[in-house]
Tab-separated table of C-alpha atoms in Angstrom:
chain	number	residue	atom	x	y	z
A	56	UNK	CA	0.000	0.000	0.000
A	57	UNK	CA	1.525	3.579	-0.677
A	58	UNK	CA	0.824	6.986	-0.884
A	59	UNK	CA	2.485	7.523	-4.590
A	60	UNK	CA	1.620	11.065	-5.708
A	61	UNK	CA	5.372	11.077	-6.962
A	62	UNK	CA	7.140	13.879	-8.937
A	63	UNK	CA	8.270	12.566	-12.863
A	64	UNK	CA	11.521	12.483	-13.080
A	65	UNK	CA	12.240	12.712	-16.400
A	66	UNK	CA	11.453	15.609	-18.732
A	67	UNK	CA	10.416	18.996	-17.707
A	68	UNK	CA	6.766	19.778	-17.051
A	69	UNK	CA	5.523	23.267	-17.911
A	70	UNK	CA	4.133	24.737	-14.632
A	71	UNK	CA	0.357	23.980	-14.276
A	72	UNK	CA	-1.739	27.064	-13.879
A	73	UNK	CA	-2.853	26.781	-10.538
A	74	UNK	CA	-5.285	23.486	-9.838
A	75	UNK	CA	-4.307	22.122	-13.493
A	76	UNK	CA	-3.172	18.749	-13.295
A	77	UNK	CA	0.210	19.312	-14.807
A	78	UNK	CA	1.066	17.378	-18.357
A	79	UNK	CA	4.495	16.358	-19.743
A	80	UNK	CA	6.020	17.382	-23.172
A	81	UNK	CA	3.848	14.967	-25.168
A	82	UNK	CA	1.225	13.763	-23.042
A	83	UNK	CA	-2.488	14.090	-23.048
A	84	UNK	CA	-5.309	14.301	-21.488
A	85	UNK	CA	-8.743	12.991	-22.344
A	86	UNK	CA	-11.930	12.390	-19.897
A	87	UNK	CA	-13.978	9.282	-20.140
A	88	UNK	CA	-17.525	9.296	-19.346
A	89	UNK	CA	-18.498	5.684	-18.291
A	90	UNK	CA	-22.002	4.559	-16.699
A	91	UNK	CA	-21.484	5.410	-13.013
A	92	UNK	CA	-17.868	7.382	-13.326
A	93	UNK	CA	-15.608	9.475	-15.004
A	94	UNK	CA	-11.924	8.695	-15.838
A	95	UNK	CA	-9.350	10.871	-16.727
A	96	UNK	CA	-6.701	9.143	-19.074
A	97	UNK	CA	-3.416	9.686	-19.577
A	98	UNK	CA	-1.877	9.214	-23.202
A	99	UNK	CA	1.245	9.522	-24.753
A	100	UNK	CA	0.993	9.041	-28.766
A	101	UNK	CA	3.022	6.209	-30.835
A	102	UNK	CA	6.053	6.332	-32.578
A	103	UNK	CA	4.143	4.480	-35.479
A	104	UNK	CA	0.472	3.080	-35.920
A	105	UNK	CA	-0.548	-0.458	-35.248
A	106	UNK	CA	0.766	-0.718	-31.713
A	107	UNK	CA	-0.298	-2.896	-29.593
A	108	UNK	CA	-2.133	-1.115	-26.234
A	109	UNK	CA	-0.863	-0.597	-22.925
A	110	UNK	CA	-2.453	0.456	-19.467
A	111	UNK	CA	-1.326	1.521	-16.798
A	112	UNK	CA	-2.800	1.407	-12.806
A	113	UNK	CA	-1.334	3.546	-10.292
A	114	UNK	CA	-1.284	2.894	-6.661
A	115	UNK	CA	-2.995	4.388	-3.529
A	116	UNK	CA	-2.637	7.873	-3.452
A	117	UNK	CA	-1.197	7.957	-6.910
A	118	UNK	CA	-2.202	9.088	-10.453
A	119	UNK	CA	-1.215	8.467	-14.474
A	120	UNK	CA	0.989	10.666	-13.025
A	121	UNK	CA	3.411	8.128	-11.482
A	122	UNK	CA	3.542	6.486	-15.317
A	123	UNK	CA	5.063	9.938	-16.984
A	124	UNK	CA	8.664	8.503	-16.674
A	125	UNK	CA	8.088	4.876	-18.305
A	126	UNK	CA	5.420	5.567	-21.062
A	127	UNK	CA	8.614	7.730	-23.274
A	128	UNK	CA	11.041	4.713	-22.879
A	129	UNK	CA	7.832	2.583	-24.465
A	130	UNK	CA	6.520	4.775	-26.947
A	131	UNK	CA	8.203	3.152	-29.576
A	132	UNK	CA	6.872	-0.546	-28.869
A	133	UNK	CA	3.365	0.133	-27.431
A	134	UNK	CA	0.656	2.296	-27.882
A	135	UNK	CA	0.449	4.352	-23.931
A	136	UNK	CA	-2.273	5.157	-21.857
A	137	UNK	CA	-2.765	5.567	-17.900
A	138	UNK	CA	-5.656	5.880	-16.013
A	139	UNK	CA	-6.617	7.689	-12.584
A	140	UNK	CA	-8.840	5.498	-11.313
A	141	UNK	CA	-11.906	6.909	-9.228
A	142	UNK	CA	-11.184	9.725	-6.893
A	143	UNK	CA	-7.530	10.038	-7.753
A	144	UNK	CA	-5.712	12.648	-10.101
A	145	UNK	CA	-7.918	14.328	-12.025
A	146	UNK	CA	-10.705	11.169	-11.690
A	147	UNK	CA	-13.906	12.264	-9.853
A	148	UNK	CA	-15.392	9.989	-7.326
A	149	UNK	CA	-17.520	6.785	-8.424
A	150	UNK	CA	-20.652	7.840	-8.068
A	151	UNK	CA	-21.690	4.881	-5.812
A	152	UNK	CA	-18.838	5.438	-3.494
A	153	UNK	CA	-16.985	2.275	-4.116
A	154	UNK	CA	-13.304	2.460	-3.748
A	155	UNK	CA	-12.619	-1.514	-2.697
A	156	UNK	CA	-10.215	-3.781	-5.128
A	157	UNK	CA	-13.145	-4.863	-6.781
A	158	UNK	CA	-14.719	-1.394	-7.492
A	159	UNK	CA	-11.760	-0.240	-8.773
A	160	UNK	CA	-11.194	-3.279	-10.884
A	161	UNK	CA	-14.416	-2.927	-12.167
A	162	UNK	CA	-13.854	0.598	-13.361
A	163	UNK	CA	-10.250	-0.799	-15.474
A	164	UNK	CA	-12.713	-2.997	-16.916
A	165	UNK	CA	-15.253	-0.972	-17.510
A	166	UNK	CA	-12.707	1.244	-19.641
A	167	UNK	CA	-11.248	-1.367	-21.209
A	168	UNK	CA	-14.731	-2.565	-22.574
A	169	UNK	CA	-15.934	0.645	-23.746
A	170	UNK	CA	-12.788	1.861	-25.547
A	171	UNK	CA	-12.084	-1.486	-27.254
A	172	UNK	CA	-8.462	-1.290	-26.332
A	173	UNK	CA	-8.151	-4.797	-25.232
A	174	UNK	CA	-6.395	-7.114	-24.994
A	175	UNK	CA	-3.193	-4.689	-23.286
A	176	UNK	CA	-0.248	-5.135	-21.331
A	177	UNK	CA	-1.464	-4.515	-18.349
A	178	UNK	CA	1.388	-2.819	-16.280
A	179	UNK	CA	0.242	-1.647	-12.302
A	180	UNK	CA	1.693	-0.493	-9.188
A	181	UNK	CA	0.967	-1.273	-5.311
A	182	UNK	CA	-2.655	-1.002	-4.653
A	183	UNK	CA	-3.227	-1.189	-8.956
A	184	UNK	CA	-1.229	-4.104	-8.686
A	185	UNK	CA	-3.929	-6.119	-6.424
A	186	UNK	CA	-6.388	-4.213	-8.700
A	187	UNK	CA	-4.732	-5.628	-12.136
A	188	UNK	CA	-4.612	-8.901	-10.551
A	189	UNK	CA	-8.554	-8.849	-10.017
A	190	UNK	CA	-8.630	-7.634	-13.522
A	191	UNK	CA	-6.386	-10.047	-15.169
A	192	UNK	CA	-7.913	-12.880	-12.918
A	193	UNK	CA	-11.628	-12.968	-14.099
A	194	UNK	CA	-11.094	-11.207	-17.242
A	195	UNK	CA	-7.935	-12.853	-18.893
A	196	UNK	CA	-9.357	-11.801	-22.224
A	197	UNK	CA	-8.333	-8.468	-21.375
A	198	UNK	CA	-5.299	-9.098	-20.679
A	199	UNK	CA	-1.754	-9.532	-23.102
A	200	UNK	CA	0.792	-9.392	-20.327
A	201	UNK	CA	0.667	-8.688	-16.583
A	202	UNK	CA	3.450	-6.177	-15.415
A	203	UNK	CA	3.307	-5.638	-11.806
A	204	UNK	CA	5.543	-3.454	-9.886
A	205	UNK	CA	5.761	-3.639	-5.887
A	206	UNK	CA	1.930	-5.334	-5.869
A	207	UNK	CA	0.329	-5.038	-2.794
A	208	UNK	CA	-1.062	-8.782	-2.012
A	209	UNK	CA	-1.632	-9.676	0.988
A	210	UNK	CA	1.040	-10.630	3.425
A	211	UNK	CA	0.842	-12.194	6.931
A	212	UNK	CA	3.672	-10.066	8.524
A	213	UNK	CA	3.557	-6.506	7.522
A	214	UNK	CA	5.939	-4.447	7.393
A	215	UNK	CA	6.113	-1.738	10.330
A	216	UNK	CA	6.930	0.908	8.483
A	217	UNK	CA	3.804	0.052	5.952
A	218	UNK	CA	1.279	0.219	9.427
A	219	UNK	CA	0.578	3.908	9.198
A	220	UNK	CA	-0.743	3.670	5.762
A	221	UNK	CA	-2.924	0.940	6.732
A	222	UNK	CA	-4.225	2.579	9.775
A	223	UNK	CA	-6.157	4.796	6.966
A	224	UNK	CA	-8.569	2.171	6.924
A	225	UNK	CA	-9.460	2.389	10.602
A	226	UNK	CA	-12.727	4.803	11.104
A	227	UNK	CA	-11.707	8.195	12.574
A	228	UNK	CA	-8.174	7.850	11.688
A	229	UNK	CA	-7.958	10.123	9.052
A	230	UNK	CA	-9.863	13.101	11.006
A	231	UNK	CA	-7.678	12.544	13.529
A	232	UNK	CA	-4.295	12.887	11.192
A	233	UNK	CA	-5.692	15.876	9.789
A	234	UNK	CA	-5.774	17.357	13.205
A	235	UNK	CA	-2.510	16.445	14.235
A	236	UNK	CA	-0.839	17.255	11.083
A	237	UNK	CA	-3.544	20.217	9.647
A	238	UNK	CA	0.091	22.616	10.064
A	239	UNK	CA	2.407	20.711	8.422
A	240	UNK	CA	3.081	22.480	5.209
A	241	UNK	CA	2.838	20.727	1.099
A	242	UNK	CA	6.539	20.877	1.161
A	243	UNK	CA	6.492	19.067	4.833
A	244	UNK	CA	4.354	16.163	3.286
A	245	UNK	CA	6.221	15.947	0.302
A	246	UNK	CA	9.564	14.922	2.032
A	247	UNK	CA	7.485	12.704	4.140
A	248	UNK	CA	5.883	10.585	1.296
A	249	UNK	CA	9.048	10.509	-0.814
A	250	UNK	CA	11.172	8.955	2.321
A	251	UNK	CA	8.315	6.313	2.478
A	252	UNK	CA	8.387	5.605	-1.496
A	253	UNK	CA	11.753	6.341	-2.653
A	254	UNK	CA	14.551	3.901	-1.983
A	255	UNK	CA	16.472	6.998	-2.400
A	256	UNK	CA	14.655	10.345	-1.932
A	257	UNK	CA	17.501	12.245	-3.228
A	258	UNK	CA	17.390	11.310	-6.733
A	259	UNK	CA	14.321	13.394	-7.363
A	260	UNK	CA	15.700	16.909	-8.901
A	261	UNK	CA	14.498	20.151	-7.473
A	262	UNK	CA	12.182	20.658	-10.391
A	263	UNK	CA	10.395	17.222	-9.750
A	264	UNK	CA	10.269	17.927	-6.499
A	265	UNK	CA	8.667	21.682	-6.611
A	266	UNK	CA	6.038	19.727	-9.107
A	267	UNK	CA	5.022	17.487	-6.292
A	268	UNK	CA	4.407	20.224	-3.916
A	269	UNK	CA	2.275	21.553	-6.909
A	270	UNK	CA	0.236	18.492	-6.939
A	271	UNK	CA	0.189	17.765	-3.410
A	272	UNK	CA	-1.507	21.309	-2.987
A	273	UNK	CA	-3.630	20.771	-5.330
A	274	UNK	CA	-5.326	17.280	-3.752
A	275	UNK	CA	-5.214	18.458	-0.693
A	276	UNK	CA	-7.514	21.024	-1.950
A	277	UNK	CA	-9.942	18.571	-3.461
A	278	UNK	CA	-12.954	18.001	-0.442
A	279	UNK	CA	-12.591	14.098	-1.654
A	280	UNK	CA	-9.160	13.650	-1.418
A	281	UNK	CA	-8.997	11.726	2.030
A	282	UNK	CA	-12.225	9.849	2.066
A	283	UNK	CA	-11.049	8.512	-1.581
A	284	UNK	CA	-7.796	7.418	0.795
A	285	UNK	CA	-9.271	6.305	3.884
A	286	UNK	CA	-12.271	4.036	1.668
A	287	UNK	CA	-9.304	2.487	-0.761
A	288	UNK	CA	-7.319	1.504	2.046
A	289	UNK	CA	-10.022	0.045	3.475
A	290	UNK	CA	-10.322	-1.573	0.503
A	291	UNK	CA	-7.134	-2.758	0.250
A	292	UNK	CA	-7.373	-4.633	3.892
A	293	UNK	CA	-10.718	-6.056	2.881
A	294	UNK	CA	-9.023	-7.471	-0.162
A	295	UNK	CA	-6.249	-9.268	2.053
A	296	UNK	CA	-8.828	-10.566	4.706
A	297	UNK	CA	-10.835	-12.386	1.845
A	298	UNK	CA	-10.526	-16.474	1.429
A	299	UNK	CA	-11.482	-18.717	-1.069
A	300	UNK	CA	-11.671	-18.030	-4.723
A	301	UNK	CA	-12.077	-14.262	-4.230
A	302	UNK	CA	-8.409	-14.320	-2.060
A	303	UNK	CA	-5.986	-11.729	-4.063
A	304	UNK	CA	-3.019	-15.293	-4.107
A	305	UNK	CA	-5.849	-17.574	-5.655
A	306	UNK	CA	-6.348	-15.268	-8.238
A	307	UNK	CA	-3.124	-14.435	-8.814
A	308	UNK	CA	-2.721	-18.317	-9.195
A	309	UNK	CA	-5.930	-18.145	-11.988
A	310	UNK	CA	-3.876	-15.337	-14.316
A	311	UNK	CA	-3.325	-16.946	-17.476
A	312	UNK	CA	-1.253	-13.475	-18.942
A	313	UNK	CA	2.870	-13.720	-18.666
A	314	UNK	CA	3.769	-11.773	-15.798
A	315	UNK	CA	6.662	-9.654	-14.501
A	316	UNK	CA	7.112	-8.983	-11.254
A	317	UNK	CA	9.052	-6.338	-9.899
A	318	UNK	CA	10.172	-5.954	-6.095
A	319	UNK	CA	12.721	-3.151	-4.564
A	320	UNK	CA	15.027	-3.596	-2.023
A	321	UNK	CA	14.441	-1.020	-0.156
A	322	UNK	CA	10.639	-0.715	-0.222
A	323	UNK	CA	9.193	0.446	2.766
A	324	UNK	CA	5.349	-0.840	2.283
A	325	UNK	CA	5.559	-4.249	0.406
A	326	UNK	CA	8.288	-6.280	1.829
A	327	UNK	CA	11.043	-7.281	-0.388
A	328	UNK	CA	10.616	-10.922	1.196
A	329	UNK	CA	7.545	-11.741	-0.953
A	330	UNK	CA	8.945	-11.609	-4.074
A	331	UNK	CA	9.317	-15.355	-4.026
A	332	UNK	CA	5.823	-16.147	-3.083
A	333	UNK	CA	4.905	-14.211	-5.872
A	334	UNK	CA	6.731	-15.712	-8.551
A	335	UNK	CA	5.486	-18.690	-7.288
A	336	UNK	CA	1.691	-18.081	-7.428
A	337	UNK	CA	1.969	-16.720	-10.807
A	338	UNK	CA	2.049	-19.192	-13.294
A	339	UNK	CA	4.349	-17.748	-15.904
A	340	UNK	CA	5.753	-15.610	-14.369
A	341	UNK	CA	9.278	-13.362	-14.451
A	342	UNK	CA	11.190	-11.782	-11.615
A	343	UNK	CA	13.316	-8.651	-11.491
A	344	UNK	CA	14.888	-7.346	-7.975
A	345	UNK	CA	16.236	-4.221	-7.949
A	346	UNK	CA	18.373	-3.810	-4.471
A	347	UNK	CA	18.703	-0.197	-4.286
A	348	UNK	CA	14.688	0.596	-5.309
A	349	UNK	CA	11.720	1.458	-3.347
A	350	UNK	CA	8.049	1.364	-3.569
A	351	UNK	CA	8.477	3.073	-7.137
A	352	UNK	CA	10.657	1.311	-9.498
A	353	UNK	CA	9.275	2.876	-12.699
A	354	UNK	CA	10.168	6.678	-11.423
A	355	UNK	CA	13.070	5.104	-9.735
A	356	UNK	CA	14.918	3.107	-12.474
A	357	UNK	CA	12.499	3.676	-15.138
A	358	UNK	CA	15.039	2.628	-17.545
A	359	UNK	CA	16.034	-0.705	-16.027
A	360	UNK	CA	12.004	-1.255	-15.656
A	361	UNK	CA	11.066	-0.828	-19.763
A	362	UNK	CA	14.040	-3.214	-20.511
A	363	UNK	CA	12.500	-5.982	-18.288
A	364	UNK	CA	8.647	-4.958	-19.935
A	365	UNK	CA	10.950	-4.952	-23.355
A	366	UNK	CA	12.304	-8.583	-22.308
A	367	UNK	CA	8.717	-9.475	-21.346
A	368	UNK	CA	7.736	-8.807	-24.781
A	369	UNK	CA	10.314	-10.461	-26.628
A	370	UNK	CA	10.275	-13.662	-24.993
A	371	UNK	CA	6.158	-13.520	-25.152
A	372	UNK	CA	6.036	-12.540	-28.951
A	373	UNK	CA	4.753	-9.369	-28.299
A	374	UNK	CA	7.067	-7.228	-29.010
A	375	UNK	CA	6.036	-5.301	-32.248
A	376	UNK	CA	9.414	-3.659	-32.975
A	377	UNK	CA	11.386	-5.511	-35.423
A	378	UNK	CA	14.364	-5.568	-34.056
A	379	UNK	CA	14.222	-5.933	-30.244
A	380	UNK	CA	17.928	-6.017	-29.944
A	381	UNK	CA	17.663	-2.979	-31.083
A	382	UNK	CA	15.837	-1.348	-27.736
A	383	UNK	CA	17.858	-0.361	-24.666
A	384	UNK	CA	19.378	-3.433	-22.658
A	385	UNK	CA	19.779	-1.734	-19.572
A	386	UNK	CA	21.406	0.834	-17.447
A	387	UNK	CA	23.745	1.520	-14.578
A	388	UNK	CA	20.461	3.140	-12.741
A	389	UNK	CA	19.999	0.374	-9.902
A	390	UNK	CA	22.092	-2.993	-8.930
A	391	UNK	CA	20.131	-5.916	-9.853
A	392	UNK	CA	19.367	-9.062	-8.144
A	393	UNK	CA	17.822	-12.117	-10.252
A	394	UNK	CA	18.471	-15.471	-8.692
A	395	UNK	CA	16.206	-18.382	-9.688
A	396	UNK	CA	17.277	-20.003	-6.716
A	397	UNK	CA	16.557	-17.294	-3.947
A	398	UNK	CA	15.569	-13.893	-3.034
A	399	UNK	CA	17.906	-12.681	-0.637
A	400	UNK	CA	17.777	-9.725	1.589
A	401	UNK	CA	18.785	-7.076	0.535
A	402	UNK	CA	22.779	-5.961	-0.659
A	403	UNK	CA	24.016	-3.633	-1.926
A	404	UNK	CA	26.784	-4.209	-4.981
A	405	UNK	CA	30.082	-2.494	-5.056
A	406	UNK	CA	29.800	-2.636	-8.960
A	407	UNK	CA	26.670	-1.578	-10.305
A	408	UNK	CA	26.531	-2.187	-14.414
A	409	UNK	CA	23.929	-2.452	-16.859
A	410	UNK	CA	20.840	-5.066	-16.447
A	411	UNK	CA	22.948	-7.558	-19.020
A	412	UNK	CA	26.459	-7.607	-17.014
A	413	UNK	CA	24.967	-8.532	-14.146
A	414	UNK	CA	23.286	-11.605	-15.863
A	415	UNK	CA	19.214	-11.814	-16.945
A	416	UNK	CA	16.649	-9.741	-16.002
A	417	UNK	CA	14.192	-11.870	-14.534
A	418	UNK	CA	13.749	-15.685	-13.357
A	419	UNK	CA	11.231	-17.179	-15.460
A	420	UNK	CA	8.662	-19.567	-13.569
A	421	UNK	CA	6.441	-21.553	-15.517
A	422	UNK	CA	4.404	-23.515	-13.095
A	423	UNK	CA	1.569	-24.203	-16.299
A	424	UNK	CA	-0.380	-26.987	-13.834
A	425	UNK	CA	-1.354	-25.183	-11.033
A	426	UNK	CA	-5.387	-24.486	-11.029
């Protein structure tokens, strides 16, 4: 679970007049009208026609937002959109109020339906991770290829420092923040949520960082903002309470799609640890560790992250560009860890090279008999 309304840290954004939701060099915005909601969508044109689609879920607290580093470095092999989903970014909230994993699954699907984009790749973070794997679960027609960064399924021993965020859920606890924090300043919040999602807060510029003050302002502003929290955390510890068919692991055991998984080091809300239990459950499924990464991988390392989604492609025959060898391999942004045999705790690597010297990007499972 994670508070993820992250500055881009890429390309310069053009300062948003004041309550625009700000827009990188290329992007777009479009809103969806859908029975029940609205969705604001995020969209980066193509390269070249004939693409194959790609959506993209942000996490609690996020917005398409939290995609404007990664979509660029995939322009060229898929065609890019990101959603807010209900109550976040520029999304209203669902007019019956329902911000649990399976409301806001139902709203990915509900877009996905209308606009005809699927199949896509399917690439989510934290809570859009558990969302994605609802998604991907019961509708697998939707779904080319499962990319899921930092997912937040449910684990038996959280971590302490992800216990705050999860006390959102409790009734009362969000009045009773605001009170004790209603002086803390934008900037004050800022630093707070990037030490909780940034393996390394410093590697957001002064630019990205002034943005997310911008931002931060501007939701706090919104008289939704924290009941859209407070109701999707809620959400999320619904989701990990639930047994049977509807549990968040069987489903992830039902997803039929090719799946990369992506897990940080140094994430503070979804513990590094269940990185193997994860690439067990899913049935074909690919693992990439980055040691020095938070809760964020694709504003982290966004490079190292669309050569794994690259890799994911080529060994899935999806990748549409006809050379693949011909996309980035990798980067010196992050150490990386990819050991069929183990997930260790985290190191840290007196070497760091590019994704290739340090040997593949992600175990493969393939576990095709599990029901």
């Amino acid at each position: 679970m994670s508070s993820t309304e992250l500055p881009d840290v890429l390309a310069a954004v053009a300062a948003p007049k004041p309550g625009a939701v700000a827009v990188a060099e290329g992007e777009r915005l479009d809103s969806v009208a859908l029975p029940g909601l609205t969705l604001n969508v995020r969209s980066r044109p193509s390269t070249r026609s004939g693409l194959p689609p790609a959506l993209y879920v942000h996490g609690l607290g996020g917005s398409s937002q939290n995609w404007s580093a990664l979509m660029p470095l995939l322009e060229d092999v898929v065609d890019c959109a990101a959603l807010d989903l209900p109550g976040f970014g520029d999304s209203p909230p669902p007019d019956d109020g329902d911000y649990s994993v399976t409301g806001h699954a139902r709203a990915v699907i509900r877009y996905l339906d209308a606009s005809g984009r699927g199949p896509v790749h399917l690439v989510a973070n934290s809570m859009g991770g558990a969302v994605s794997t609802r998604v991907a679960a019961v509708r697998p027609d939707l779904v080319r290829t499962l990319t899921l960064i930092s997912p937040a399924l449910p684990e038996l021993r959280v971590q302490r420092t992800a216990v705050p965020t999860g006390l959102l859920a409790v009734p009362g606890v969000v009045g009773l923040f605001n009170r004790l924090t209603k002086e803390w300043s934008a900037e004050q919040r800022v630093r707070g949520v990037l030490g909780l999602c940034y393996g390394d807060p410093a590697r957001v510029t002064p630019e990205g960082f002034r943005a997310a003050v911008r931002e931060m302002e501007r939701r706090l502003a919104l008289p939704y903002f924290w009941d859209a929290m407070a109701r999707s955390a809620r959400g999320i510890v619904n989701a990990y309470t639930l047994g049977g068919q509807h549990g968040l692991w069987r489903q992830a055991e039902r997803v039929l799609a090719p799946t990369l998984l992506v897990y940080g080091g140094r994430d503070l809300l979804v513990s590094y640890r269940m990185a193997r239990k994860a690439a067990a459950a899913f049935r074909d499924s690919r693992l990439l560790t980055l040691t020095d990464a938070g809760h964020v991988a694709m504003m982290e390392y966004p490079q190292t992250v669309a050569t794994a989604i690259r890799e994911l492609l080529a060994d899935t025959g999806e990748l549409a560009a006809a050379d693949p060898l011909a996309a980035p391999v990798g980067d010196a942004e992050s150490d990386v860890v990819a050991d069929t045999d183990e997930v260790s705790e985290p190191d840290v690597l007196s070497d760091p090279r590019t994704v290739r010297d340090r040997g593949a990007v992600s175990d493969h499972h393939d576990s095709g008999s599990r029901s």
